[in-house]
Coordinates of C-alpha atoms in Angstrom, one line a residue:
M1 CA 69.0 70.8 169.4
K2 CA 70.7 71.9 165.7
Y3 CA 72.6 68.6 166.3
I4 CA 70.1 66.0 168.4
K5 CA 72.1 63.5 169.9
Y6 CA 70.6 60.3 172.0
I7 CA 71.1 56.8 172.4
A8 CA 69.3 55.4 169.3
L9 CA 67.0 52.9 171.8
A10 CA 67.0 55.2 174.5
G11 CA 63.5 57.1 172.6
L12 CA 61.8 54.0 170.8
T13 CA 59.1 52.7 172.8
S14 CA 60.7 49.4 172.2
L15 CA 63.4 50.3 174.7
S16 CA 63.7 46.9 176.7
T17 CA 63.0 47.3 180.5
S18 CA 64.9 44.1 181.5
C19 CA 68.0 43.5 180.1
V20 CA 67.9 40.3 178.0
D21 CA 71.0 37.5 179.3
D22 CA 73.0 35.8 176.9
L23 CA 73.7 32.2 178.2
L24 CA 77.1 33.6 180.0
N25 CA 74.4 36.3 181.7
R26 CA 76.2 39.3 180.1
P27 CA 73.3 42.1 179.3
A28 CA 73.0 42.2 176.0
T29 CA 75.0 44.6 173.4
T30 CA 72.0 45.6 171.2
E31 CA 70.0 46.5 174.0
V32 CA 70.1 49.2 176.7
S33 CA 68.9 47.8 180.3
S34 CA 66.6 49.7 182.4
D35 CA 68.9 48.6 185.7
L36 CA 71.8 50.7 183.5
F37 CA 69.9 53.7 182.0
W38 CA 67.4 56.2 183.5
K39 CA 70.1 56.9 186.5
S40 CA 70.6 61.0 185.6
T41 CA 68.5 63.9 183.9
D42 CA 71.3 63.0 181.2
D43 CA 69.5 60.0 180.9
A44 CA 66.1 61.6 180.2
L45 CA 67.3 64.2 178.7
T46 CA 68.7 61.6 175.7
S47 CA 65.7 60.0 175.8
T48 CA 63.4 63.1 175.6
Y49 CA 66.0 63.8 171.9
G50 CA 64.3 60.4 170.9
V51 CA 60.6 62.3 171.4
Y52 CA 62.7 65.5 169.9
N53 CA 63.5 63.3 167.2
A54 CA 60.0 62.1 165.9
T55 CA 58.2 64.9 166.3
R56 CA 60.7 66.7 163.7
T57 CA 59.5 63.8 161.2
L58 CA 56.0 64.5 162.4
F59 CA 56.4 68.0 161.3
A60 CA 58.6 67.5 158.4
T61 CA 56.2 68.5 155.6
E62 CA 54.2 71.2 156.9
H63 CA 55.0 73.4 154.3
Y64 CA 52.8 71.2 151.9
Y65 CA 49.9 71.8 153.8
D66 CA 49.0 75.0 152.0
G67 CA 48.9 72.9 148.4
H68 CA 45.6 72.2 150.3
G69 CA 44.2 75.3 149.9
E70 CA 44.2 78.2 147.1
F71 CA 47.2 79.8 147.1
Q72 CA 49.8 77.0 146.5
N73 CA 50.1 74.2 143.4
T74 CA 51.9 71.4 144.6
R75 CA 53.8 69.5 141.7
G76 CA 54.1 66.5 144.6
K77 CA 55.3 65.0 147.1
S78 CA 58.8 65.3 149.1
L79 CA 58.5 63.2 151.6
G80 CA 55.0 61.9 151.3
S81 CA 53.3 62.3 154.1
I82 CA 51.2 64.5 153.0
S83 CA 49.4 64.4 148.6
A84 CA 47.7 66.8 146.8
W85 CA 44.4 67.6 145.5
Q86 CA 43.5 65.2 142.5
P87 CA 40.7 65.8 140.4
A88 CA 38.7 62.8 141.2
G89 CA 38.9 64.6 145.0
W90 CA 41.6 64.7 148.0
I91 CA 44.2 62.0 148.2
T92 CA 44.4 61.3 151.5
S93 CA 46.0 57.8 151.8
G94 CA 49.4 59.3 151.8
F95 CA 48.2 60.9 156.2
S96 CA 48.8 57.0 157.5
S97 CA 52.0 58.5 157.9
M98 CA 51.4 60.9 159.6
W99 CA 48.6 59.5 161.5
N100 CA 51.9 57.2 162.1
N101 CA 54.5 59.8 163.4
A102 CA 52.5 61.4 165.6
Y103 CA 52.0 58.0 167.6
R104 CA 55.4 57.4 167.4
V105 CA 56.2 60.6 169.2
I106 CA 53.3 60.2 171.5
N107 CA 54.5 56.5 172.3
R108 CA 58.4 57.9 172.8
A109 CA 56.9 60.5 175.1
N110 CA 55.1 57.7 177.0
Y111 CA 58.3 55.9 177.6
T112 CA 59.7 58.7 178.6
I113 CA 57.6 59.9 181.2
S114 CA 56.6 56.8 182.4
Y115 CA 60.6 56.2 183.1
V116 CA 61.6 60.3 184.2
E117 CA 57.9 60.1 186.9
R118 CA 59.5 56.9 188.2
M119 CA 62.9 59.0 188.9
I120 CA 60.7 62.2 189.8
E121 CA 59.3 60.2 192.8
N122 CA 62.6 58.2 194.4
E123 CA 64.7 61.7 193.9
Q124 CA 65.3 63.0 197.4
N125 CA 67.4 66.1 195.6
A126 CA 65.1 69.0 195.2
T127 CA 67.2 70.4 193.0
I128 CA 68.0 67.1 189.9
K129 CA 64.0 66.8 191.0
S130 CA 63.2 70.3 189.7
S131 CA 65.7 69.2 186.5
L132 CA 63.5 66.3 186.0
E133 CA 60.1 67.8 186.0
T134 CA 61.5 70.5 183.5
I135 CA 62.7 67.5 181.1
N136 CA 59.8 66.0 182.0
A137 CA 57.5 68.9 180.8
E138 CA 59.0 68.8 177.8
N139 CA 57.9 65.6 176.5
Y140 CA 54.4 66.6 178.3
F141 CA 54.2 69.4 175.1
L142 CA 55.4 67.5 172.0
R143 CA 53.2 65.1 172.8
A144 CA 50.8 67.6 173.1
L145 CA 51.6 68.5 169.9
A146 CA 51.2 65.4 168.1
Y147 CA 47.9 64.8 169.8
F148 CA 46.7 67.8 168.6
R149 CA 47.7 67.4 164.9
L150 CA 46.0 64.0 165.2
I151 CA 42.3 65.6 166.1
E152 CA 42.9 68.6 164.1
N153 CA 42.3 66.0 160.8
W154 CA 40.5 63.2 162.5
G155 CA 38.4 63.9 165.1
D156 CA 38.2 62.0 167.8
V157 CA 41.3 59.3 167.9
P158 CA 42.7 56.6 169.8
Y159 CA 44.4 58.4 173.2
Y160 CA 46.3 57.1 175.9
R161 CA 48.1 58.8 178.1
H162 CA 50.7 55.3 179.0
V163 CA 53.3 52.7 178.0
L164 CA 51.0 50.4 176.2
N165 CA 50.9 46.4 176.7
G166 CA 51.7 44.8 173.3
D167 CA 50.3 44.9 170.0
A168 CA 46.8 43.0 172.4
E169 CA 46.2 46.6 173.5
A170 CA 47.4 48.5 170.7
C171 CA 44.7 46.7 168.5
S172 CA 41.6 47.2 171.1
L173 CA 41.6 50.8 171.7
V174 CA 38.5 53.0 170.9
R175 CA 38.2 56.5 169.3
T176 CA 38.0 58.7 172.8
P177 CA 35.9 61.9 171.5
I178 CA 38.0 65.3 171.1
A179 CA 36.3 67.4 174.0
D180 CA 37.9 64.7 176.5
I181 CA 41.3 64.7 174.3
V182 CA 41.3 68.6 174.4
K183 CA 40.9 69.2 178.4
D184 CA 43.5 66.9 178.7
L185 CA 46.4 68.8 176.1
L186 CA 45.3 72.1 177.8
D187 CA 45.5 70.5 181.2
D188 CA 49.6 69.1 179.7
L189 CA 50.3 72.5 178.2
Q190 CA 49.6 74.2 182.1
Y191 CA 51.4 72.1 183.6
A192 CA 54.5 72.2 181.2
A193 CA 53.9 75.8 181.3
E194 CA 54.9 76.0 184.9
K195 CA 57.3 73.7 185.0
L196 CA 59.3 75.0 181.1
P197 CA 62.1 77.7 181.6
V198 CA 61.3 80.5 179.9
K199 CA 64.6 80.3 177.8
Y200 CA 67.4 77.6 177.9
G201 CA 70.3 80.0 177.1
T202 CA 72.2 79.1 174.0
D203 CA 70.7 75.8 173.7
Y204 CA 67.7 76.4 171.3
G205 CA 64.6 74.6 170.4
R206 CA 63.3 72.9 173.0
A207 CA 60.1 73.9 173.9
T208 CA 59.8 76.0 176.4
Q209 CA 57.2 78.5 178.4
V210 CA 56.0 80.6 176.2
A211 CA 55.7 77.3 173.8
A212 CA 53.5 75.8 175.8
L213 CA 51.0 79.0 176.3
A214 CA 51.0 79.6 172.7
F215 CA 49.9 76.1 171.8
K216 CA 47.7 76.0 174.9
G217 CA 45.9 79.1 173.3
K218 CA 45.4 78.2 169.7
I219 CA 44.2 74.7 171.0
E220 CA 41.3 77.0 172.9
L221 CA 41.1 79.2 169.7
Y222 CA 40.6 76.3 167.6
Y223 CA 38.1 74.1 169.6
A224 CA 36.1 77.4 170.2
C225 CA 35.8 77.4 166.2
W226 CA 35.1 74.1 166.0
N227 CA 31.8 74.7 168.7
K228 CA 31.1 78.2 166.9
F229 CA 31.2 76.9 163.3
G230 CA 30.0 72.9 163.8
W231 CA 32.1 69.7 162.6
P232 CA 29.4 67.8 161.3
E233 CA 31.3 65.7 159.6
L234 CA 32.5 64.4 163.0
D235 CA 30.5 62.1 164.6
G236 CA 29.0 63.1 168.3
F237 CA 30.0 66.4 168.4
T238 CA 27.7 68.7 169.7
A239 CA 28.2 72.4 168.9
S240 CA 27.9 74.7 171.6
T241 CA 27.6 78.7 171.8
A242 CA 28.3 78.9 175.0
T243 CA 31.3 76.8 174.8
A244 CA 33.0 78.7 172.0
D245 CA 32.6 82.0 173.8
T246 CA 34.5 80.6 177.3
Y247 CA 37.5 79.0 175.1
Y248 CA 37.4 82.5 172.7
K249 CA 38.1 84.1 176.0
A250 CA 40.2 81.6 177.3
A251 CA 42.6 81.5 174.3
A252 CA 42.3 85.7 174.1
T253 CA 43.7 85.3 177.5
D254 CA 46.8 83.0 176.6
F255 CA 48.0 85.2 173.7
K256 CA 47.8 87.9 175.8
A257 CA 50.3 87.0 178.4
V258 CA 52.8 85.5 175.9
I259 CA 52.7 89.1 174.3
N260 CA 52.6 91.2 177.5
N261 CA 54.4 89.1 179.6
Y262 CA 58.0 87.7 177.3
G263 CA 59.5 91.3 176.1
L264 CA 58.6 89.4 172.6
T265 CA 59.0 91.5 169.5
I266 CA 58.7 91.0 166.1
L267 CA 61.7 90.8 164.1
G268 CA 62.3 94.0 163.1
D269 CA 59.8 95.5 165.1
G270 CA 57.1 96.5 162.4
D271 CA 60.3 98.2 160.4
P272 CA 60.0 96.8 157.0
G273 CA 63.9 97.2 156.3
T274 CA 64.5 98.3 152.2
Y275 CA 62.3 97.4 149.7
E276 CA 65.8 95.4 148.1
S277 CA 66.6 93.6 151.5
P278 CA 62.8 93.3 153.4
T279 CA 62.9 92.8 157.0
Y280 CA 60.0 90.1 156.7
G281 CA 62.3 88.1 154.0
S282 CA 65.6 88.1 156.6
L283 CA 63.1 86.5 159.4
F284 CA 62.9 82.7 156.8
Q285 CA 67.0 82.8 156.6
Y286 CA 68.9 80.8 159.5
Y287 CA 70.9 83.4 161.3
N288 CA 67.4 85.4 162.4
E289 CA 65.8 81.2 163.4
N290 CA 66.8 82.4 167.3
C291 CA 65.5 86.0 167.3
S292 CA 62.4 86.5 170.0
E293 CA 59.9 86.3 166.9
I294 CA 60.3 82.1 166.8
I295 CA 58.4 80.9 169.8
Y296 CA 59.2 77.5 169.4
A297 CA 60.1 75.8 165.3
I298 CA 61.7 72.2 164.6
S299 CA 65.3 72.0 164.6
Y300 CA 67.2 70.7 161.5
G301 CA 71.2 71.0 161.3
G302 CA 73.7 70.3 158.4
P303 CA 75.6 69.5 156.7
N304 CA 76.3 66.0 156.6
L305 CA 74.8 64.6 159.9
G306 CA 71.9 63.3 158.6
Q307 CA 69.5 66.1 160.5
G308 CA 69.3 68.4 157.5
E309 CA 66.4 70.1 156.2
S310 CA 64.8 69.7 152.7
L311 CA 63.2 73.6 152.3
L312 CA 65.6 74.2 149.4
R313 CA 64.5 71.1 147.2
D314 CA 61.1 71.9 147.4
F315 CA 61.4 75.3 147.2
G316 CA 64.1 76.2 144.5
T317 CA 64.4 75.5 141.2
R318 CA 67.3 73.7 139.5
T319 CA 69.4 76.7 139.4
T320 CA 69.4 76.2 143.5
A321 CA 71.5 73.6 144.3
N322 CA 69.8 71.4 141.5
A323 CA 66.3 71.5 143.4
Q324 CA 63.0 70.3 142.5
C325 CA 60.6 73.1 142.6
W326 CA 57.9 71.2 144.3
I327 CA 55.3 73.5 145.4
M328 CA 54.6 76.9 144.0
P329 CA 53.2 80.0 144.6
T330 CA 49.7 81.1 142.3
S331 CA 48.5 83.9 141.4
F332 CA 45.7 84.3 143.8
L333 CA 48.4 84.4 146.2
A334 CA 50.0 86.9 143.9
D335 CA 46.7 88.7 144.0
R336 CA 46.6 89.4 148.1
Y337 CA 49.7 91.6 148.2
Q338 CA 48.0 94.8 148.8
S339 CA 49.2 98.7 147.6
T340 CA 51.4 99.9 149.6
I341 CA 50.0 103.7 148.9
T342 CA 46.1 102.9 149.4
G343 CA 46.3 100.1 151.6
D344 CA 43.9 98.2 149.9
F345 CA 43.9 95.4 147.2
L346 CA 45.4 96.8 143.2
P347 CA 43.0 95.1 140.3
Q348 CA 43.0 91.8 139.7
L349 CA 46.0 90.3 137.4
V350 CA 45.5 89.1 134.0
M351 CA 46.7 85.9 133.0
N352 CA 48.0 86.8 129.7
K353 CA 51.3 86.4 128.0
D354 CA 51.3 90.4 126.9
A355 CA 54.0 91.9 129.1
N356 CA 52.7 95.4 128.4
L357 CA 49.7 94.6 129.5
E358 CA 48.0 96.9 131.9
N359 CA 47.5 94.4 135.2
G360 CA 49.0 92.0 133.3
A361 CA 50.7 89.0 135.5
R362 CA 53.8 89.4 133.1
N363 CA 53.9 93.2 133.2
R364 CA 56.6 93.7 136.0
A365 CA 54.8 96.9 136.4
S366 CA 52.1 95.3 137.7
Y367 CA 53.9 94.5 141.4
E368 CA 55.3 97.8 141.8
N369 CA 54.1 99.8 145.0
R370 CA 52.7 96.6 146.9
D371 CA 53.0 94.9 150.5
W372 CA 57.0 94.2 150.5
R373 CA 56.2 90.6 152.1
M374 CA 55.6 89.5 148.4
K375 CA 59.4 90.3 147.3
S376 CA 60.8 88.4 150.4
T377 CA 57.7 84.9 149.4
I378 CA 57.6 85.4 145.7
M379 CA 59.1 85.9 142.3
W380 CA 57.0 86.8 139.5
D381 CA 58.2 87.2 135.9
G382 CA 61.7 89.2 135.1
E383 CA 63.0 88.2 138.6
T384 CA 66.5 87.4 139.2
Y385 CA 68.2 85.3 142.1
V386 CA 71.3 83.8 142.7
G387 CA 72.1 80.0 141.6
I388 CA 74.2 78.0 144.1
E389 CA 76.0 75.0 142.1
N390 CA 78.2 72.0 143.2
G391 CA 75.8 70.3 145.4
G392 CA 75.1 73.7 147.1
M393 CA 78.8 74.5 148.1
E394 CA 79.2 77.4 145.6
L395 CA 77.5 80.6 144.6
R396 CA 77.2 81.9 140.5
S397 CA 76.5 84.4 139.6
Q398 CA 72.6 86.4 139.0
Y399 CA 69.6 84.2 137.2
P400 CA 66.2 84.9 135.8
A401 CA 63.5 83.1 138.0
Y402 CA 62.9 80.5 135.7
T403 CA 66.0 79.7 134.2
W404 CA 66.4 76.0 134.3
M405 CA 63.1 75.4 136.1
Y406 CA 62.0 73.0 134.2
G407 CA 64.0 74.2 131.2
T408 CA 65.2 77.0 130.1
Y409 CA 63.9 79.8 129.7
N410 CA 62.7 81.0 126.1
Q411 CA 62.3 84.9 126.5
G412 CA 60.4 84.4 122.6
A413 CA 58.0 82.2 124.0
G414 CA 57.2 82.8 127.2
F415 CA 58.2 82.6 130.4
I416 CA 58.5 78.6 130.5
N417 CA 57.9 75.6 128.9
N418 CA 54.4 77.0 128.8
D419 CA 53.3 73.3 127.4
A420 CA 54.9 71.9 130.5
S421 CA 51.6 71.0 133.6
G422 CA 51.5 72.5 136.7
R423 CA 53.8 75.8 136.1
T424 CA 52.5 78.4 137.1
G425 CA 54.2 81.2 136.0
Y426 CA 55.5 81.9 139.7
I427 CA 58.3 80.6 142.2
Y428 CA 58.8 81.0 145.7
R429 CA 61.2 83.4 147.5
K430 CA 60.5 82.4 150.9
W431 CA 62.7 79.7 152.8
I432 CA 65.5 79.7 149.9
R433 CA 69.0 80.0 151.4
Q434 CA 70.6 83.4 149.9
E435 CA 74.1 81.2 151.2
A436 CA 75.8 78.7 150.0
G437 CA 77.4 75.3 151.9
W438 CA 74.6 72.9 152.1
D439 CA 73.1 70.9 149.2
R440 CA 69.3 70.5 148.4
T441 CA 68.3 68.2 151.3
D442 CA 70.5 68.9 153.7
G443 CA 70.2 72.6 155.5
P444 CA 70.0 74.2 158.5
Q445 CA 67.4 76.4 158.7
D446 CA 64.4 75.9 160.8
F447 CA 61.4 75.7 160.1
Y448 CA 58.7 77.2 162.3
L449 CA 55.4 76.3 163.8
M450 CA 54.9 78.9 165.8
R451 CA 56.1 82.8 165.5
L452 CA 55.0 86.2 167.7
A453 CA 53.3 87.4 164.4
D454 CA 50.9 84.4 164.5
V455 CA 50.0 84.9 168.2
Y456 CA 48.8 88.6 167.2
L457 CA 46.8 87.5 164.6
M458 CA 45.0 84.6 166.5
Y459 CA 44.5 87.3 169.9
A460 CA 43.1 89.6 167.7
E461 CA 40.8 87.3 166.2
A462 CA 39.8 85.6 169.6
V463 CA 39.3 89.0 170.9
N464 CA 37.8 89.8 168.0
E465 CA 35.2 86.6 168.5
T466 CA 34.0 88.3 171.8
N467 CA 34.3 91.9 172.1
G468 CA 34.6 93.2 168.8
P469 CA 37.3 94.8 167.3
T470 CA 39.7 96.7 170.1
D471 CA 42.4 99.3 169.5
E472 CA 45.1 97.2 171.1
C473 CA 43.8 94.6 168.9
V474 CA 44.3 97.1 165.5
A475 CA 47.3 98.6 166.2
L476 CA 49.1 94.7 166.5
L477 CA 48.0 94.3 163.1
N478 CA 49.4 97.5 162.0
K479 CA 52.7 96.6 163.5
I480 CA 52.9 93.1 161.2
R481 CA 51.5 95.3 157.8
S482 CA 53.9 97.6 158.7
R483 CA 56.8 95.5 157.9
G484 CA 55.0 95.3 154.3
N485 CA 56.1 98.7 153.8
L486 CA 51.3 99.8 154.0
P487 CA 50.2 102.5 155.6
A488 CA 48.0 101.5 158.9
L489 CA 44.3 100.2 158.3
A490 CA 41.8 102.3 157.6
A491 CA 39.0 102.8 159.8
D492 CA 36.0 100.3 157.4
K493 CA 39.1 97.9 157.3
Y494 CA 37.5 97.0 161.6
A495 CA 34.3 98.7 161.5
D496 CA 32.7 96.4 163.0
K497 CA 33.3 92.1 164.0
E498 CA 33.0 90.7 160.3
E499 CA 35.1 93.2 158.8
F500 CA 37.7 93.0 161.1
F501 CA 37.7 89.5 160.8
K502 CA 38.1 90.1 157.1
T503 CA 41.4 91.9 157.5
I504 CA 42.3 89.0 160.6
E505 CA 41.8 86.9 157.5
Q506 CA 44.3 88.8 155.0
E507 CA 47.0 89.2 157.1
R508 CA 47.2 85.9 158.3
I509 CA 47.1 84.7 153.9
V510 CA 49.9 86.9 153.5
E511 CA 52.4 86.9 156.6
L512 CA 51.9 83.1 157.2
A513 CA 51.7 82.2 153.3
T514 CA 54.0 78.6 153.3
E515 CA 53.5 77.9 157.0
G516 CA 51.2 75.5 156.4
H517 CA 48.1 77.5 158.2
R518 CA 45.9 77.9 155.2
P519 CA 44.0 75.0 155.2
F520 CA 43.0 74.3 159.0
D521 CA 41.6 78.2 158.4
I522 CA 39.8 77.3 155.6
R523 CA 38.4 74.1 157.6
R524 CA 38.0 76.1 161.2
W525 CA 36.4 78.2 159.6
R526 CA 34.2 76.9 157.6
K527 CA 35.5 78.6 154.8
A528 CA 35.5 75.5 151.6
H529 CA 32.7 76.6 150.2
D530 CA 33.3 80.3 149.9
V531 CA 37.0 79.4 148.4
F532 CA 35.9 76.7 146.2
G533 CA 32.6 77.6 145.1
P534 CA 29.3 75.3 145.4
A535 CA 28.7 71.7 144.7
Q536 CA 28.6 70.3 141.5
S537 CA 29.9 74.1 140.1
D538 CA 33.0 74.9 137.9
G539 CA 35.2 75.3 141.4
L540 CA 38.2 76.5 141.3
T541 CA 40.3 77.3 138.1
L542 CA 44.0 77.9 138.2
Y543 CA 46.3 79.6 135.2
D544 CA 49.1 80.2 134.9
T545 CA 50.8 84.0 134.4
N546 CA 50.2 83.3 130.6
G547 CA 47.0 82.5 130.3
A548 CA 46.7 78.2 130.3
R549 CA 44.7 76.2 132.4
V550 CA 46.8 75.0 135.7
R551 CA 43.9 73.1 137.3
D552 CA 40.7 72.5 138.3
Q553 CA 39.6 72.5 142.1
F554 CA 36.4 71.4 143.4
K555 CA 35.3 71.2 139.7
N556 CA 32.1 69.4 139.5
A557 CA 32.9 68.0 142.9
S558 CA 30.0 66.7 145.1
E559 CA 29.2 67.6 149.0
L560 CA 30.6 64.7 149.8
D561 CA 34.0 65.3 148.3
F562 CA 33.5 68.9 150.4
Q563 CA 33.1 66.6 153.9
K564 CA 36.0 64.9 153.1
Y565 CA 37.8 68.0 153.1
Y566 CA 37.2 68.8 156.1
I567 CA 37.6 65.1 158.1
Y568 CA 40.6 63.0 156.7
Q569 CA 39.5 59.2 156.8
I570 CA 41.0 56.7 159.1
P571 CA 43.9 55.1 157.4
E572 CA 42.5 51.4 156.3
G573 CA 45.6 49.8 157.1
E574 CA 45.2 51.3 161.1
R575 CA 41.5 50.3 160.7
N576 CA 42.9 46.5 159.7
R577 CA 45.0 45.7 162.5
N578 CA 42.5 47.5 165.0
P579 CA 38.7 46.7 164.1
N580 CA 37.5 48.8 166.7
L581 CA 38.4 51.8 164.5
T582 CA 35.5 53.6 163.3
Q583 CA 35.7 55.0 159.9
N584 CA 34.6 59.3 159.1
T585 CA 31.1 59.8 158.3
P586 CA 32.3 60.9 154.8
W587 CA 34.5 58.2 154.5
R588 CA 32.6 55.0 155.0

């Protein structure tokens, strides 16, 4: 799966159902005929790899999502799938490609499922039939991921489980209520969990029983949140506390099975490693991408295969393979890393050029004795790292963190080109390769869509909603915290449901930073006003470590701007093609 190999047309919805003959009645050389294909499990798997490939495209810019929260600043777009905050509001036209990419996965999966089901129906050999059912379950899983991405962004969406009969049918579809879609997705993931293996030996990257259960729990948890907190921007959706309670309990059941039934553990099982080499940091290097903490990831392989990732380009600087540093952490994230001594928050960092100022953002002493996950995630003034040159093929010596980030580091003038916009004074360490051998857009690092630490936190959230804090859930959070070298939670941090929820949110912020979860958490918990302030207020202003203003979020924003944050615009291009697609209320 690191190097997805498949016949190009086999995974496409345009694959011919009957060969196109030329004047000599020969099969066309540009198409794969269905009477020549779909003869073996290898054929079924070949087409399924095409679905995996589309899924990789769908989630290729997942790390950009955190730019829609308060902890990541986004300078621009890498692959054009996700747009950033602009003063005038949320610009979501860039999400049109994500809409299309999701339906590409769905169309390929529907096509593959339709043929594999015929093969299953006609197969007499029990072993081969079982193998085909497993392959089919992979397609059910991937299709569910694509539909989940659609509904968490757009709510009700066109929903179909068959191969469309051309443009006429595609342009006649209407939006299906989210409740109906969720029910089917949960059924599909339950089917997948029953048919998929626990693992594939060394064939990493394919859907497993554990992944199906984990994502089933995640959909249940999100649906519970939408019912508890409401989704007023979605026409026709009626929140129900009884439904929320049912789905919180269902999510807890599935997460508990993932945690207890498969012998999984987070990397290091809570061992922090050392400050210079934290266990958490090594989790995001390719040599640990197949450890038991990783439940499901988007697979990449490089170099020179056309299947590499662009994480280094997006997170790194000019001294790391001439990377572009499209995204960077903010001071708000730095402030979330707690004391390894008290286990609680430290005084807020002061944005100021003075490198000796107490609690100053440029004072290195301000970063001492903090959660070790900070060192694994961000770099601050004076940090050093190894540079990579010659297209990413050769290591060089240690460099200050800001050298050649946007110009030459100048200790006298400040951390870096202070008049340049969009710079926060911090850069990421997480996801930055520590080895040479790949260029900035052709790396081998898998991107994690689901890992066990996330399951711990979602399980604690689901249990907390129905039962309040439990010793089991507190222990799970302490295990996550311990790899940041933090002390166990103080009793007041889980004194009641409300306090424990704050603790869960805190751990999600620091544990899952850069992994694309924060904006979805803000939205499903209805916390946009808590984060960005009330309508028509000053909003949230980000300053760099020198105290210069970087950007405003929701400054003088109307209530309509907040409504648009909670649900995305149905792409107008799709509505032009299909007049049956209604528009979400805030975008009308």
